[in-house]
CSV table of C-alpha atoms in Angstrom, one decimal:
chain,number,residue,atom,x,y,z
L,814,UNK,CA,-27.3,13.4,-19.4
L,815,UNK,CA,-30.1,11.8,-18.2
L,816,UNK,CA,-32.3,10.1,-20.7
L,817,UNK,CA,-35.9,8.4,-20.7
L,818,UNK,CA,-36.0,5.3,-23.2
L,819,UNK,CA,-39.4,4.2,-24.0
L,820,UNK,CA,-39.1,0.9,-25.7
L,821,UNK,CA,-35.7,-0.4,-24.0
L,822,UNK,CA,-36.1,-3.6,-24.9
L,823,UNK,CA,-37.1,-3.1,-28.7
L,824,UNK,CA,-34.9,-4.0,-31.8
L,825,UNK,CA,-34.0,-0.7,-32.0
L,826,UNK,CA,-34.5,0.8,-28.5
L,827,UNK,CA,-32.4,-2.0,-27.0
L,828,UNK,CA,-29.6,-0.9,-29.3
L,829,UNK,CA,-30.2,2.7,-28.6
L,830,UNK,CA,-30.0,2.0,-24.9
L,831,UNK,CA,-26.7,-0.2,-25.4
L,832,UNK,CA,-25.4,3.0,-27.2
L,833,UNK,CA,-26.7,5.5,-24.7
L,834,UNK,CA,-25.0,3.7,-21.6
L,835,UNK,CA,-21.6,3.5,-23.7
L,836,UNK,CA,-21.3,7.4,-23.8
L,837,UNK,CA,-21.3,7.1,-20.0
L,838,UNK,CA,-25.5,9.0,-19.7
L,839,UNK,CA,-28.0,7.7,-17.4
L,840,UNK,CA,-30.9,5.9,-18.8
L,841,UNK,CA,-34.3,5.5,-17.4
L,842,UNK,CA,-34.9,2.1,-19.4
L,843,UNK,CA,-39.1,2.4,-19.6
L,844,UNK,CA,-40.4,-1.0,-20.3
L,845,UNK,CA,-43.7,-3.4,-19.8
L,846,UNK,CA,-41.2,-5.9,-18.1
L,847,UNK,CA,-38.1,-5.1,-16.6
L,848,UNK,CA,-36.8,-8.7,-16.3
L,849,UNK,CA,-36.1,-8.4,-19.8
L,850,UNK,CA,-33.3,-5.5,-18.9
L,851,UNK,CA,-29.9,-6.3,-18.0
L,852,UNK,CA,-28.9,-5.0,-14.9
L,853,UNK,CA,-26.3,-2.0,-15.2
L,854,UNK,CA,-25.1,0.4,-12.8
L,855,UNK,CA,-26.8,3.9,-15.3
L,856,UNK,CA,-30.0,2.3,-16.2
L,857,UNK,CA,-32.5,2.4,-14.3
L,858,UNK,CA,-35.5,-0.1,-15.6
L,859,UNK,CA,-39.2,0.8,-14.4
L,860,UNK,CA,-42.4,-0.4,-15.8
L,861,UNK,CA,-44.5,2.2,-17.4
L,862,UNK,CA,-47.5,2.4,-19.5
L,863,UNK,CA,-46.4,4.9,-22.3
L,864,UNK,CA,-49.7,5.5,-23.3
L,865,UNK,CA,-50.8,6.8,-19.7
L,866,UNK,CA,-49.2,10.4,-19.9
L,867,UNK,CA,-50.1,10.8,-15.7
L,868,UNK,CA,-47.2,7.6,-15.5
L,869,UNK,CA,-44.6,9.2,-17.8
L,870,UNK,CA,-44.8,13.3,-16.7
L,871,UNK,CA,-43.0,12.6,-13.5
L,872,UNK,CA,-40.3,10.1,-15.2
L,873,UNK,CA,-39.7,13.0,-18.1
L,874,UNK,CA,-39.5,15.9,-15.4
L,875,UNK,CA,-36.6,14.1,-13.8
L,876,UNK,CA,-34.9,13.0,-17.1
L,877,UNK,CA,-33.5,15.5,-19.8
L,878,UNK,CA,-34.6,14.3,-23.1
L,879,UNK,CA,-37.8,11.7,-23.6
L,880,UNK,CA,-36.4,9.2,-26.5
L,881,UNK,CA,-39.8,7.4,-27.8
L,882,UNK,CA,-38.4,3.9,-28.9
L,883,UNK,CA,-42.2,2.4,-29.5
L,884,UNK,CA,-44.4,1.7,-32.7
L,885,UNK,CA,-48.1,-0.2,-33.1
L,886,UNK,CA,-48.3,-3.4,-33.6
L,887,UNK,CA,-48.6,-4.4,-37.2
L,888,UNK,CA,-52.5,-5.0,-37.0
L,889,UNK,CA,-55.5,-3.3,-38.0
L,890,UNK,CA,-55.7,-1.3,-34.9
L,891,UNK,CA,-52.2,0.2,-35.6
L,892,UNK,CA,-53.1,3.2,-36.3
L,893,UNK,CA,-55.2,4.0,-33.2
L,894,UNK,CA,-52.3,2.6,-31.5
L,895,UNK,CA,-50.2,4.8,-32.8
L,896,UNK,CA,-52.4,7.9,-31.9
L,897,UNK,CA,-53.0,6.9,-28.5
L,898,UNK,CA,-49.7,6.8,-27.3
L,899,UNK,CA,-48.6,9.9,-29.3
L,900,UNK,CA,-51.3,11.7,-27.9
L,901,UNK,CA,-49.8,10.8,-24.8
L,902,UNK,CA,-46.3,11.7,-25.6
L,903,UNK,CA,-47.1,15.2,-26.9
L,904,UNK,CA,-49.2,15.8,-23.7
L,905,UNK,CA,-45.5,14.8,-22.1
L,906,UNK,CA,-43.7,17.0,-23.7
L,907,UNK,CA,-46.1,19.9,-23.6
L,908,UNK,CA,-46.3,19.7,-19.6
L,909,UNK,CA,-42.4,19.0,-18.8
L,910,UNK,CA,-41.0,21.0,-21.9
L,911,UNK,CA,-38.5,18.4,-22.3
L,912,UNK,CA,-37.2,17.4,-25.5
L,913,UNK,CA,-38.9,14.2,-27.4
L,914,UNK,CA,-37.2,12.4,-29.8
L,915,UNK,CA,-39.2,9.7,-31.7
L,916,UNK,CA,-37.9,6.3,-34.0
L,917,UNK,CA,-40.2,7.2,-36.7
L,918,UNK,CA,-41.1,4.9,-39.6
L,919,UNK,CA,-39.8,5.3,-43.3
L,920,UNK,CA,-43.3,5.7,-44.3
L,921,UNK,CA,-43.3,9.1,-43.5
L,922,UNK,CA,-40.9,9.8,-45.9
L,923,UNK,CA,-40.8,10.6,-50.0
L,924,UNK,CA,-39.2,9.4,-52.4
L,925,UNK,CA,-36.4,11.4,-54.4
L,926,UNK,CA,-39.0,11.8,-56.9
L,927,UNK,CA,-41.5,13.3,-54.8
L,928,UNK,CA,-43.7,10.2,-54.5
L,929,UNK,CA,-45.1,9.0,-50.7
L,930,UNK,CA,-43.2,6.6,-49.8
L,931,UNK,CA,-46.1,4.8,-47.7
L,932,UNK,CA,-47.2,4.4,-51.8
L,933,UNK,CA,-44.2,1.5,-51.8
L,934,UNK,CA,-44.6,0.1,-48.3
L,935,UNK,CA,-45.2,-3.2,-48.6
L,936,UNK,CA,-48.7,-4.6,-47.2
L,937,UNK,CA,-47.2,-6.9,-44.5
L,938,UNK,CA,-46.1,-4.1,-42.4
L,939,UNK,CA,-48.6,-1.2,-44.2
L,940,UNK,CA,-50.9,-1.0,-40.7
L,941,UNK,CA,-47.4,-0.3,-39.0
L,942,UNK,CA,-46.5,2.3,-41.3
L,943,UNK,CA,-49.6,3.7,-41.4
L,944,UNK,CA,-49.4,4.4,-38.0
L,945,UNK,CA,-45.9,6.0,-37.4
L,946,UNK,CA,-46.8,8.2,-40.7
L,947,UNK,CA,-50.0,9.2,-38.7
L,948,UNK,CA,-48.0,10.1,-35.5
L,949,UNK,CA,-45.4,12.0,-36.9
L,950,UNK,CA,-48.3,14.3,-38.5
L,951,UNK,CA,-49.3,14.8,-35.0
L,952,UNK,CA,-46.2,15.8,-33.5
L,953,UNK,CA,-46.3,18.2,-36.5
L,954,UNK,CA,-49.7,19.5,-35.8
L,955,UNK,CA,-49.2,19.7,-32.1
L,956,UNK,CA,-47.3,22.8,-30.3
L,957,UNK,CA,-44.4,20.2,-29.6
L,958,UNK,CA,-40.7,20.3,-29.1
L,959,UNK,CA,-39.9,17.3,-31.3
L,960,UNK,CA,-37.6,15.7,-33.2
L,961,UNK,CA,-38.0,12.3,-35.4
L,962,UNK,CA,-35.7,9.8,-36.6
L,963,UNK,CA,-36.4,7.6,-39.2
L,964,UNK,CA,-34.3,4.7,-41.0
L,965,UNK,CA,-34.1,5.2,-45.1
L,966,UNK,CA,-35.4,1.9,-46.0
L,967,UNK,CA,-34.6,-1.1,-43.9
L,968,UNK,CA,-33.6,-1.5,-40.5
L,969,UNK,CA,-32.6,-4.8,-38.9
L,970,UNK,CA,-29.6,-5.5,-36.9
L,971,UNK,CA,-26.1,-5.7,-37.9
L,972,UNK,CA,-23.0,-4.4,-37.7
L,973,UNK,CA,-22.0,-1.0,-35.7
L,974,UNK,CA,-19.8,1.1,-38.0
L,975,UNK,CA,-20.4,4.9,-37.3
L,976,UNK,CA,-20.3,5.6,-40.9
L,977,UNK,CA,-23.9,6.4,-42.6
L,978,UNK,CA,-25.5,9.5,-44.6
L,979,UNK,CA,-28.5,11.9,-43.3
L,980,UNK,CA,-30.9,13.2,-45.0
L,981,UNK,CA,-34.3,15.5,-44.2
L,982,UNK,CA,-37.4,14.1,-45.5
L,983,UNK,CA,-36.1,12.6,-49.0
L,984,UNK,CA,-35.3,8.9,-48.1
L,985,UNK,CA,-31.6,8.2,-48.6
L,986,UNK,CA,-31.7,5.6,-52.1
L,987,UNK,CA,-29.4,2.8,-52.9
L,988,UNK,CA,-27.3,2.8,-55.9
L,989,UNK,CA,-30.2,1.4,-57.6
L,990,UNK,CA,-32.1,4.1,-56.8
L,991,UNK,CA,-34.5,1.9,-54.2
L,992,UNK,CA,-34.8,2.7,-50.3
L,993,UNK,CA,-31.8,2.2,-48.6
L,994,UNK,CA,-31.0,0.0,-45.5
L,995,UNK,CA,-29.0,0.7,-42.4
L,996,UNK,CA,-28.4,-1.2,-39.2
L,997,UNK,CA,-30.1,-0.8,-36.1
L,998,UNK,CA,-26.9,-0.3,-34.4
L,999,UNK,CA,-25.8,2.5,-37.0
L,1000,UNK,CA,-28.9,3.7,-36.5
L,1001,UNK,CA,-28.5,4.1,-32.5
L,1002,UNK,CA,-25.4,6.3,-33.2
L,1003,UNK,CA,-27.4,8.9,-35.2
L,1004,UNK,CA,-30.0,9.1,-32.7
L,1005,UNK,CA,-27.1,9.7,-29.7
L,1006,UNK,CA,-25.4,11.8,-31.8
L,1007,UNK,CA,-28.8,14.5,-32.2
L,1008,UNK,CA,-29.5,14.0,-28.6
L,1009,UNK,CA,-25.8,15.4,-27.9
L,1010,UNK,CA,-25.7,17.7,-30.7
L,1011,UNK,CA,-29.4,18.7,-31.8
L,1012,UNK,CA,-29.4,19.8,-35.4
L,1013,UNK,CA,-32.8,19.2,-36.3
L,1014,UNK,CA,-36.3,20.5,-34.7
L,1015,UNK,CA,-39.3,20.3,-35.3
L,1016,UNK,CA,-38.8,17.9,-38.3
L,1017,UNK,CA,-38.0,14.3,-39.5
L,1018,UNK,CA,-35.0,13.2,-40.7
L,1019,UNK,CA,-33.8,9.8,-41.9
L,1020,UNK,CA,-30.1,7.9,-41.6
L,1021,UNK,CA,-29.3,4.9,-44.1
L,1022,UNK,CA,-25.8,4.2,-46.2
């Protein structure tokens, strides 16, 4: 399969790349600078602006599935960050008719008990989560071919075990009955294993222990 990775070099894109190449697809590694890539014989890095949907149409048309790997920067312009490229990835996805999948934040999730999760974020990365929660009601709103992915809890990286629970919308909870946590290299296999298999469309669904 071939596969456009926007955000290669991210925490969690990186990882999804690693994880990509590993089940022998071809990537198109999309990244502000491609010295920061590892050379490897099925990626391919290029340097593209992901909010400039013009840059990323003909990338997407020769790939197929788009893998958004990007959030805002946690800053008071997050939010606008996050709708500008968004914007730019629906208008993607709307002119190719490829697939987009999207590393979305567990902010747009609730609770087991029905409350907002972004209620619980804490404020040091609230502008981020504000953000991803904003794009994924975009993607929702839009006529768009879209699937997101978000972590129950924490992400950060660790250890690659294959073994993890999904969920739909309801974050996955600890024991404690607090968000959960999963590694960004556990994470990676969920997000390979829905671009192989798709099982969910149109929605958001989250992957923690």
């Amino acid at each position: 399969m071939n596969i456009l990775l926007i955000g290669a070099t991210g925490m969690i894109g990186s990882r999804i790349l690693n994880e990509a190449v590993s089940r022998g697809h071809n990537v198109t590694a999309a990244v502000r600078d491609v010295s920061k890539l590892t050379p490897h014989d099925n990626v391919t890095p290029i340097a593209l602006d992901a909010n400039v949907a013009a840059e990323t149409i003909p990338r997407a048309e020769a790939s197929d599935v788009i893998i958004s790997a990007i959030s805002p920067r946690n800053t008071g312009d997050a939010v606008a960050e996050a709708v500008t490229f968004t914007e730019s990835l629906i208008e993607v996805q709307q002119a190719t008719g490829k697939r987009l999948l999207m590393v979305g934040g567990g902010s747009s999730l609730y609770m087991p008990d029905g409350q907002n999760a972004l209620d619980l974020t804490p404020d040091s990365i609230l502008p981020e989560a504000t953000g991803m929660r904003r794009a994924y009601a975009m993607l929702v709103d839009a006529d768009t071919d879209f699937t997101v992915l978000a972590p129950g809890g924490m992400i950060q990286p660790g250890e690659r075990t294959g073994k993890f629970r999904l969920a739909g919308r309801t974050m996955l909870t600890n024991a404690e009955g607090g968000k959960g946590n999963i590694s960004a290299e556990d994470f990676a296999i969920a997000m390979m294993d829905e671009v192989e298999t798709p099982k969910h469309f149109g929605t958001i669904f989250n992957v923690a222990y």
